[in-house]
mmCIF file of C-alpha atoms and ligand atoms in Angstrom:
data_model
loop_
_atom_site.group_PDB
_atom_site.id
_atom_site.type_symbol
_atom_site.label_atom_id
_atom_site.label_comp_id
_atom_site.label_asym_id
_atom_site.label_seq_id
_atom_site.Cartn_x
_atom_site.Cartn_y
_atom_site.Cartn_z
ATOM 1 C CA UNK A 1 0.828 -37.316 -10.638
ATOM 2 C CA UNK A 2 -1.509 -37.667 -13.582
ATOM 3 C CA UNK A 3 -4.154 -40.131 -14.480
ATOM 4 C CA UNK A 4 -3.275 -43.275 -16.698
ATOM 5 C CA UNK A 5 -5.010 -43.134 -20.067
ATOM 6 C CA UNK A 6 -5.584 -45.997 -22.655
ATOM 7 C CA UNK A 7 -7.958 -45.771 -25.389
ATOM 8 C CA UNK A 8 -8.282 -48.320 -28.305
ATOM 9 C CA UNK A 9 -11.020 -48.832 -31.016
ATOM 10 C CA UNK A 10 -12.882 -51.706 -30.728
ATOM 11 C CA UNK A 11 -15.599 -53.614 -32.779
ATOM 12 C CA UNK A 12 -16.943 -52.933 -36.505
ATOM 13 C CA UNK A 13 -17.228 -49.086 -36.169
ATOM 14 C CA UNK A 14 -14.449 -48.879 -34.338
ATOM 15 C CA UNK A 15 -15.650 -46.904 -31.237
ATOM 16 C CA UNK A 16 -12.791 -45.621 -29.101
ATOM 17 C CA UNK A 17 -13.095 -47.397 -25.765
ATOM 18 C CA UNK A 18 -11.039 -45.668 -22.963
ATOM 19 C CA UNK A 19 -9.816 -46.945 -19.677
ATOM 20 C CA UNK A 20 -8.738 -43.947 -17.536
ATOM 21 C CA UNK A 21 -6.780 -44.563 -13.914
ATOM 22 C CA UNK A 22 -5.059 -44.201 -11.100
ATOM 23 C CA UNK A 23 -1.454 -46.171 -11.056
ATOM 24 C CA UNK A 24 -1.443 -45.698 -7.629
ATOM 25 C CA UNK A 25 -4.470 -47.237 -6.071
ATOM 26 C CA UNK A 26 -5.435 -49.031 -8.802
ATOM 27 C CA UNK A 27 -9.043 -47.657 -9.257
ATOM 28 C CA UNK A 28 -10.580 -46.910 -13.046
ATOM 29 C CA UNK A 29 -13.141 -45.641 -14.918
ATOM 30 C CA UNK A 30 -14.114 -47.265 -17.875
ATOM 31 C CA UNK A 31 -16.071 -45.353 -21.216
ATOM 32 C CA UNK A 32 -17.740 -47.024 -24.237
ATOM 33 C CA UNK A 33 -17.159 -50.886 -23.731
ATOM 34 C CA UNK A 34 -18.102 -51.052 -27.113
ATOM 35 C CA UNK A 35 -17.244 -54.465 -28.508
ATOM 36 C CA UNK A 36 -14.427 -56.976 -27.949
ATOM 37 C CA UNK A 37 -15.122 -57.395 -24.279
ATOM 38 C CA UNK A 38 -12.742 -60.522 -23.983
ATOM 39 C CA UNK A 39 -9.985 -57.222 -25.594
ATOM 40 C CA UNK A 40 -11.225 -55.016 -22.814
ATOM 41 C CA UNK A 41 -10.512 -57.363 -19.779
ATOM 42 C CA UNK A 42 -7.335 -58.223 -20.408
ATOM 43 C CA UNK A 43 -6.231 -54.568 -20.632
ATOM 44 C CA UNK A 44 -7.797 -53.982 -17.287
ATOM 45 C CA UNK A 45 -7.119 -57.599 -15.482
ATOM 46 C CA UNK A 46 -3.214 -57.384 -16.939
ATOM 47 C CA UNK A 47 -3.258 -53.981 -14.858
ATOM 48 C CA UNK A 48 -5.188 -55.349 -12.041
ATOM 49 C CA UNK A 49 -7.494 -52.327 -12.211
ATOM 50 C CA UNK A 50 -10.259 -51.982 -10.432
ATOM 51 C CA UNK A 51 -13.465 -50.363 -12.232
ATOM 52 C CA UNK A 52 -15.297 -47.819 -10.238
ATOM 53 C CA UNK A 53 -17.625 -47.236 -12.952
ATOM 54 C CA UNK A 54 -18.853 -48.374 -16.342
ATOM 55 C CA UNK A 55 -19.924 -45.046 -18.012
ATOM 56 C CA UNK A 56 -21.247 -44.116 -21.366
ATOM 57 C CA UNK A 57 -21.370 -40.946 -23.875
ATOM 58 C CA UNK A 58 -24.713 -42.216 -25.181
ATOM 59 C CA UNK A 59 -26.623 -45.231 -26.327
ATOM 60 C CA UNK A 60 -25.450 -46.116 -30.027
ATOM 61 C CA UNK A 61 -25.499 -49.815 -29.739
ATOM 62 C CA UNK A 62 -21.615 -49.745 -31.114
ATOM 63 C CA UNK A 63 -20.616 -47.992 -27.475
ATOM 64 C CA UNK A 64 -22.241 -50.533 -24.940
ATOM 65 C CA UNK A 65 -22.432 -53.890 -26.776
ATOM 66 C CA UNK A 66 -19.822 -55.120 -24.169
ATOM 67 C CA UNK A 67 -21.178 -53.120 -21.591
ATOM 68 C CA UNK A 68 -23.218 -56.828 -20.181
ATOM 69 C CA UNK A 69 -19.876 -59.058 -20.282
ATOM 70 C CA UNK A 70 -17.294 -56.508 -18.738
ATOM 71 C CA UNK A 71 -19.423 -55.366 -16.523
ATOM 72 C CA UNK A 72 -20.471 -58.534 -14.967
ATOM 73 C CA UNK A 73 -17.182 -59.493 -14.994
ATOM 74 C CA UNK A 74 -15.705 -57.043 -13.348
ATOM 75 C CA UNK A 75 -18.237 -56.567 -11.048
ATOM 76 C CA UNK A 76 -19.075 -52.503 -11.755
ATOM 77 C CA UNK A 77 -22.130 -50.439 -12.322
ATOM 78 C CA UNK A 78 -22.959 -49.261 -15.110
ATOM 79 C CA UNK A 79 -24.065 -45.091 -15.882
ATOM 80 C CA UNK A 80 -26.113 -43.534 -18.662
ATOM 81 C CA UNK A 81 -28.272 -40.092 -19.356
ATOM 82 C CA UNK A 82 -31.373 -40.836 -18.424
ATOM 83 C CA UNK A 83 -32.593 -39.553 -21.825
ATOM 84 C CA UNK A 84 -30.613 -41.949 -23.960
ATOM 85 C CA UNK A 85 -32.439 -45.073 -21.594
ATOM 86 C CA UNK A 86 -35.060 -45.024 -24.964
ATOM 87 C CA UNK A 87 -32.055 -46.592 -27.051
ATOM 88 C CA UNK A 88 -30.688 -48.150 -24.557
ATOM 89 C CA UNK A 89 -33.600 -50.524 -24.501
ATOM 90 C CA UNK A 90 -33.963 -50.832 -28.781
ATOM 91 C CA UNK A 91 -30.383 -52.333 -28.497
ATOM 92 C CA UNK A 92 -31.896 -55.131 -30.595
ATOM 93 C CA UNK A 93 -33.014 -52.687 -33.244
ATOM 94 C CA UNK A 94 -30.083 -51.229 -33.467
ATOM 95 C CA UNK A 95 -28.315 -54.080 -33.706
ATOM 96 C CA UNK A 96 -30.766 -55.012 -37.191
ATOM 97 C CA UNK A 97 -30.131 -51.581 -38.196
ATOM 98 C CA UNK A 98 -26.181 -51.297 -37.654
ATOM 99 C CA UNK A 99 -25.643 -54.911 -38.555
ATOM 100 C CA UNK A 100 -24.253 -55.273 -35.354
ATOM 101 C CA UNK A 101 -24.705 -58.310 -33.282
ATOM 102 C CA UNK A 102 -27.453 -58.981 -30.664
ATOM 103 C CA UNK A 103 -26.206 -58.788 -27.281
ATOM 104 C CA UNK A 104 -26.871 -59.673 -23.774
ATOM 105 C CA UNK A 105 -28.961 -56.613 -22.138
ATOM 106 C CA UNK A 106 -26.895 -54.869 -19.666
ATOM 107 C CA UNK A 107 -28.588 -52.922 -16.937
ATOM 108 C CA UNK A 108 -28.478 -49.179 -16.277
ATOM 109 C CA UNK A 109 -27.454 -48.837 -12.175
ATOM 110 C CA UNK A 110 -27.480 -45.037 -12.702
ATOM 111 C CA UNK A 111 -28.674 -42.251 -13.892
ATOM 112 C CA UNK A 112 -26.014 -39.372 -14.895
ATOM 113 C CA UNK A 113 -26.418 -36.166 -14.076
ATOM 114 C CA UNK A 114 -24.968 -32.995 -15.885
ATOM 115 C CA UNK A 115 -21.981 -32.089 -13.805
ATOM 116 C CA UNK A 116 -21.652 -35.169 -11.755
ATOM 117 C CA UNK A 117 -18.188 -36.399 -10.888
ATOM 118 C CA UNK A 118 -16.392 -39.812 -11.230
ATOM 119 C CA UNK A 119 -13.930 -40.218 -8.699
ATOM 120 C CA UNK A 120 -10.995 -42.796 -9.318
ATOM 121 C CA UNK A 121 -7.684 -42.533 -7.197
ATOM 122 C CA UNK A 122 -7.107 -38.949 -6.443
ATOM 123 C CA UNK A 123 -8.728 -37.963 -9.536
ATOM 124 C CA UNK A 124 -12.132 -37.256 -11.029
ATOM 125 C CA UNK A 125 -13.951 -37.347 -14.634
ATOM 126 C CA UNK A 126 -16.749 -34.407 -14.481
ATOM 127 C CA UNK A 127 -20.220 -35.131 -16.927
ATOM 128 C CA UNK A 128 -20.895 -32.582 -19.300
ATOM 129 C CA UNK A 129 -24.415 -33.067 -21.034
ATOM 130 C CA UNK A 130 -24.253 -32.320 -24.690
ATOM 131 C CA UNK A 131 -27.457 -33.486 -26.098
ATOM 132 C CA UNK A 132 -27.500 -33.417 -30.262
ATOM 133 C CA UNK A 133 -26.587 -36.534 -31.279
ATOM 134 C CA UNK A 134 -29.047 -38.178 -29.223
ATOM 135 C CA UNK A 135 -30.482 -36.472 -26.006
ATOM 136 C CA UNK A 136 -28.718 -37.895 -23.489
ATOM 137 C CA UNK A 137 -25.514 -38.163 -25.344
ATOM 138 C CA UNK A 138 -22.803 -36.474 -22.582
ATOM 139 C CA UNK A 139 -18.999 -35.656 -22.648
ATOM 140 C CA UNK A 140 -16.773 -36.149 -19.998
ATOM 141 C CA UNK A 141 -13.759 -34.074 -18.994
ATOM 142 C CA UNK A 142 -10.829 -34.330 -16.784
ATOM 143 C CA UNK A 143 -8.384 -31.882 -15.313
ATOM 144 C CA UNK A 144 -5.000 -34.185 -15.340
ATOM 145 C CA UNK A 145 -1.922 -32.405 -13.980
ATOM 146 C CA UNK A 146 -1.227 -29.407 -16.075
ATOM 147 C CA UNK A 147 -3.422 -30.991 -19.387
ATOM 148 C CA UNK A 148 -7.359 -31.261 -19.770
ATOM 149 C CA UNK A 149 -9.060 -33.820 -21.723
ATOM 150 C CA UNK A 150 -12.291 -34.157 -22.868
ATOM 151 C CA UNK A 151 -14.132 -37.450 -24.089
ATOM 152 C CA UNK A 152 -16.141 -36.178 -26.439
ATOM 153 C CA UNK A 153 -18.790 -39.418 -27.555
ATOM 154 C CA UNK A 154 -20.416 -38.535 -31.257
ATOM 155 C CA UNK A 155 -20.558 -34.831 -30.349
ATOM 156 C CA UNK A 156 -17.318 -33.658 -31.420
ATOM 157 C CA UNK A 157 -14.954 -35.352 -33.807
ATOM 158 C CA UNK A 158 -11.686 -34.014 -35.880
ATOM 159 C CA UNK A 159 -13.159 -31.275 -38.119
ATOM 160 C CA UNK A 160 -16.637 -33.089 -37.930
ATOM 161 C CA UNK A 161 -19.767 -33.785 -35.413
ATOM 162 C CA UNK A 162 -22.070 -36.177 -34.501
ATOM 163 C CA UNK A 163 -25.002 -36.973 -37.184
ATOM 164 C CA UNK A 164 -28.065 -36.146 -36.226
ATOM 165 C CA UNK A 165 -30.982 -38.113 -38.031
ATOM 166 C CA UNK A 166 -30.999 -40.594 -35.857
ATOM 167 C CA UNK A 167 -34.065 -40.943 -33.390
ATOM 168 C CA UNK A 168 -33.627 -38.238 -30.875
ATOM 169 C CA UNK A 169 -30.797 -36.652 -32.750
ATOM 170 C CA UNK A 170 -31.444 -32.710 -33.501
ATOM 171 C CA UNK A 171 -28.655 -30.510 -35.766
ATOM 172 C CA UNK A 172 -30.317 -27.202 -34.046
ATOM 173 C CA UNK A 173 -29.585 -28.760 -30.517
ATOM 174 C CA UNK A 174 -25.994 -30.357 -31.215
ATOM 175 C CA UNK A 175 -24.729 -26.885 -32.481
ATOM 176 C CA UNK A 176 -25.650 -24.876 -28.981
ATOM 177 C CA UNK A 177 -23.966 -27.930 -27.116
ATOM 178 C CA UNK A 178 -20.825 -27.383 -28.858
ATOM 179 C CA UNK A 179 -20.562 -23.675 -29.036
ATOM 180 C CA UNK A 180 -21.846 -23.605 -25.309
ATOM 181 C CA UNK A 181 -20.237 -26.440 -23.410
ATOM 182 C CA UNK A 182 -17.364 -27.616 -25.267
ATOM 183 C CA UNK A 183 -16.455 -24.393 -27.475
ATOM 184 C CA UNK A 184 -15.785 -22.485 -24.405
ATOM 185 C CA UNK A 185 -13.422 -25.196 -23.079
ATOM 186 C CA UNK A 186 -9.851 -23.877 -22.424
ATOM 187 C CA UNK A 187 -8.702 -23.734 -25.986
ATOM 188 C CA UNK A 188 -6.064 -26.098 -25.404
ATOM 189 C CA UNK A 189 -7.996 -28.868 -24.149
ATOM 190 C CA UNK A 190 -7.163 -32.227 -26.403
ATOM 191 C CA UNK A 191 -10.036 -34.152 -27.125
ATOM 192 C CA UNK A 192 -10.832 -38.105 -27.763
ATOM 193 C CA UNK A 193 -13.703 -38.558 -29.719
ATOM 194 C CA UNK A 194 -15.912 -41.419 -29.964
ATOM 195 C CA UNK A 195 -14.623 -42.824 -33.263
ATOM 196 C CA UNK A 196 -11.290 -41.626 -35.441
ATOM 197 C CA UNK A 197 -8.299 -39.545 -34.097
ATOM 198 C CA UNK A 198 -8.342 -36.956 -31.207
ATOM 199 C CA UNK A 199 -8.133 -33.078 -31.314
ATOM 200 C CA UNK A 200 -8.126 -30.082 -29.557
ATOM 201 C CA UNK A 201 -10.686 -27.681 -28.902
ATOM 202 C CA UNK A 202 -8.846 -24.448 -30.098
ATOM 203 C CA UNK A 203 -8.276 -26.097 -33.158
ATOM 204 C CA UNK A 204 -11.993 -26.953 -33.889
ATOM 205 C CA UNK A 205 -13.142 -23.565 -33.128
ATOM 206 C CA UNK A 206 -11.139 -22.787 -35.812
ATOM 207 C CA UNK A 207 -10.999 -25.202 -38.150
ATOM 208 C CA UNK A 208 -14.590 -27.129 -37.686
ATOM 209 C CA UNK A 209 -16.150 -27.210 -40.926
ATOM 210 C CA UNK A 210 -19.729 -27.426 -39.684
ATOM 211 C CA UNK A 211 -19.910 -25.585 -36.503
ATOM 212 C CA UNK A 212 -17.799 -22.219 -36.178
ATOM 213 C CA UNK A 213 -17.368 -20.763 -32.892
HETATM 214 ZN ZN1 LIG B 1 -23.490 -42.478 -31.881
HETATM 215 ZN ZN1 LIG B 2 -20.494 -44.110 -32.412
#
């Protein structure tokens, strides 16, 4: 059996939320509420899912600005790298800055840990901390039947990466993430970015323009 995925874009930059489950019991994991929360819970209440967890690659204001309504409303905690909780807590500035609107503050229930696991159903997302785009920014990756997927946030994106001159953002620091931790991936490994369409980590290590492998 393999994991239910459903990923959509939601809100002005069009941040690829994902909902990732079990069919069987029900129980989901849910990445980058973005925007659009009314969107959001009506893809997880017409499946009568069950979040586990609210979890985030990182603290750009256009990945958790419906991170306060679904959350509440669903009744699930919410997770973040302890070093993106700086951002998390400028989400008005950002808001200014990305002409986003200001939004309810949602609070952080936990900490995430490099390596920790997400367990949903029978199944389980792993944390991989990728810091470059911001510090805490973190990938998460999933061993589904015969496949593996990664969620790669504003790290890696189709024959691009995550900009880094933003506060906390470092071009030295997001090129060792991705040649360490996500480079030496199995090569086939597809990949949903944070924004735009997904790709696969062979494919990137060979085609990347910016970092080679
Ligand atoms: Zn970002
Ligand atoms: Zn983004």
């Amino acid at each position: 059996m393999k994991a239910k995925i459903i990923t959509f874009p939601v809100g002005l930059y069009q941040c690829n939320c994902s909902i990732i489950y079990c069919s069987e019991t029900k129980e989901a994991i849910l990445i980058d509420p973005g925007s659009e929360a009314e969107v959001i819970l009506k893809k997880i209440n017409d499946r009568g899912l069950s979040i586990k967890a609210v979890i985030h690659t990182h603290a750009h204001l256009d990945h958790f600005g419906a991170t306060h309504e679904v959350s509440q409303s669903t009744k699930s905690e919410v997770y973040l790298h302890k070093d993106d909780k700086q951002l998390w807590d400028i989400a008005d500035l950002q808001a200014e800055m990305l002409g986003l609107p200001k939004c309810p503050h949602a609070n952080i229930d936990h900490f995430i840990e490099d390596s920790q696991s997400f367990h949903f159903g029978e199944f389980k997302l792993e944390a991989i901390h990728t810091p470059g785009h911001s510090a805490g920014s973190t990938c998460f990756k999933i061993e589904n039947g015969d496949e593996q997927l990664l969620f790669s946030g504003d790290t890696l994106f189709k024959r691009g990466v995550g900009r880094t001159d933003l506060p906390t953002g470092d071009s030295r620091v997001i090129a060792k993430s991705i040649k360490e931790k996500l480079y030496t991936l199995d090569i086939d490994t597809q990949v949903i970015p944070g924004h735009g369409p997904n790709t696969i980590i062979g494919e990137e290590k060979k085609q990347n323009p910016f970092i080679k492998a």
